[in-house]
C-alpha cells in the first residue's frame, strides 16, 4: 500500500493543477451568476467564506 499521497510518476503537479484551477473558476463563475453577482450568497452556496471567495476571484 502506498498511502503517501504522492503524485503518480510522470505527472507533474502543474499539469494536474491547471485543469483543477479551470474547473474551480467555472464553478465560481456559475455560482456568481446564480447569485446575481452577490459574493456573500455565492460564497455561502459554495461552502466558502467570503474572504476565500474574494481571494480565489483575485487570483484568476
PDB file of N, CA and C in Angstrom, residues 28 38-44 48-60:
ATOM      1  N   UNK A  28     -16.982  28.804  -9.697  1.00  0.00           N
ATOM      2  CA  UNK A  28     -17.117  30.122  -9.078  1.00  0.00           C
ATOM      3  C   UNK A  28     -17.928  31.047  -9.981  1.00  0.00           C
ATOM      4  N   UNK A  38     -23.754  38.599  -6.206  1.00  0.00           N
ATOM      5  CA  UNK A  38     -23.664  38.761  -4.753  1.00  0.00           C
ATOM      6  C   UNK A  38     -22.634  37.771  -4.205  1.00  0.00           C
ATOM      7  N   UNK A  39     -21.480  38.319  -3.795  1.00  0.00           N
ATOM      8  CA  UNK A  39     -20.379  37.472  -3.336  1.00  0.00           C
ATOM      9  C   UNK A  39     -20.755  36.701  -2.075  1.00  0.00           C
ATOM     10  N   UNK A  40     -21.483  37.324  -1.173  1.00  0.00           N
ATOM     11  CA  UNK A  40     -21.871  36.659   0.070  1.00  0.00           C
ATOM     12  C   UNK A  40     -22.718  35.425  -0.215  1.00  0.00           C
ATOM     13  N   UNK A  41     -23.697  35.566  -1.087  1.00  0.00           N
ATOM     14  CA  UNK A  41     -24.577  34.447  -1.434  1.00  0.00           C
ATOM     15  C   UNK A  41     -23.798  33.373  -2.190  1.00  0.00           C
ATOM     16  N   UNK A  42     -22.966  33.782  -3.138  1.00  0.00           N
ATOM     17  CA  UNK A  42     -22.171  32.813  -3.904  1.00  0.00           C
ATOM     18  C   UNK A  42     -21.245  32.029  -2.984  1.00  0.00           C
ATOM     19  N   UNK A  43     -20.586  32.719  -2.062  1.00  0.00           N
ATOM     20  CA  UNK A  43     -19.680  32.048  -1.122  1.00  0.00           C
ATOM     21  C   UNK A  43     -20.443  31.052  -0.267  1.00  0.00           C
ATOM     22  N   UNK A  44     -21.604  31.453   0.224  1.00  0.00           N
ATOM     23  CA  UNK A  44     -22.416  30.557   1.053  1.00  0.00           C
ATOM     24  C   UNK A  44     -22.818  29.316   0.257  1.00  0.00           C
ATOM     25  N   UNK A  48     -17.873  28.349   1.062  1.00  0.00           N
ATOM     26  CA  UNK A  48     -16.631  29.074   1.315  1.00  0.00           C
ATOM     27  C   UNK A  48     -16.917  30.315   2.140  1.00  0.00           C
ATOM     28  N   UNK A  49     -15.877  30.842   2.764  1.00  0.00           N
ATOM     29  CA  UNK A  49     -16.024  32.146   3.403  1.00  0.00           C
ATOM     30  C   UNK A  49     -15.951  33.208   2.309  1.00  0.00           C
ATOM     31  N   UNK A  50     -16.463  34.389   2.602  1.00  0.00           N
ATOM     32  CA  UNK A  50     -16.381  35.488   1.638  1.00  0.00           C
ATOM     33  C   UNK A  50     -14.931  35.811   1.312  1.00  0.00           C
ATOM     34  N   UNK A  51     -14.082  35.817   2.351  1.00  0.00           N
ATOM     35  CA  UNK A  51     -12.664  36.138   2.151  1.00  0.00           C
ATOM     36  C   UNK A  51     -12.003  35.144   1.195  1.00  0.00           C
ATOM     37  N   UNK A  52     -12.319  33.867   1.355  1.00  0.00           N
ATOM     38  CA  UNK A  52     -11.746  32.846   0.474  1.00  0.00           C
ATOM     39  C   UNK A  52     -12.226  33.038  -0.957  1.00  0.00           C
ATOM     40  N   UNK A  53     -13.500  33.344  -1.129  1.00  0.00           N
ATOM     41  CA  UNK A  53     -14.019  33.554  -2.476  1.00  0.00           C
ATOM     42  C   UNK A  53     -13.364  34.774  -3.114  1.00  0.00           C
ATOM     43  N   UNK A  54     -13.221  35.872  -2.364  1.00  0.00           N
ATOM     44  CA  UNK A  54     -12.538  37.055  -2.894  1.00  0.00           C
ATOM     45  C   UNK A  54     -11.105  36.716  -3.296  1.00  0.00           C
ATOM     46  N   UNK A  55     -10.409  35.947  -2.472  1.00  0.00           N
ATOM     47  CA  UNK A  55      -9.022  35.569  -2.762  1.00  0.00           C
ATOM     48  C   UNK A  55      -8.949  34.739  -4.047  1.00  0.00           C
ATOM     49  N   UNK A  56      -9.878  33.824  -4.209  1.00  0.00           N
ATOM     50  CA  UNK A  56      -9.870  32.983  -5.415  1.00  0.00           C
ATOM     51  C   UNK A  56     -10.266  33.783  -6.652  1.00  0.00           C
ATOM     52  N   UNK A  57     -11.152  34.756  -6.488  1.00  0.00           N
ATOM     53  CA  UNK A  57     -11.512  35.621  -7.607  1.00  0.00           C
ATOM     54  C   UNK A  57     -10.326  36.497  -8.012  1.00  0.00           C
ATOM     55  N   UNK A  58      -9.560  36.955  -7.037  1.00  0.00           N
ATOM     56  CA  UNK A  58      -8.412  37.826  -7.312  1.00  0.00           C
ATOM     57  C   UNK A  58      -7.279  37.085  -8.001  1.00  0.00           C
ATOM     58  N   UNK A  59      -7.212  35.781  -7.828  1.00  0.00           N
ATOM     59  CA  UNK A  59      -6.104  35.014  -8.401  1.00  0.00           C
ATOM     60  C   UNK A  59      -6.421  34.467  -9.788  1.00  0.00           C
ATOM     61  N   UNK A  60      -7.470  34.955 -10.428  1.00  0.00           N
ATOM     62  CA  UNK A  60      -7.878  34.488 -11.766  1.00  0.00           C
ATOM     63  C   UNK A  60      -6.737  34.545 -12.736  1.00  0.00           C
TER      64      UNK A  60
END
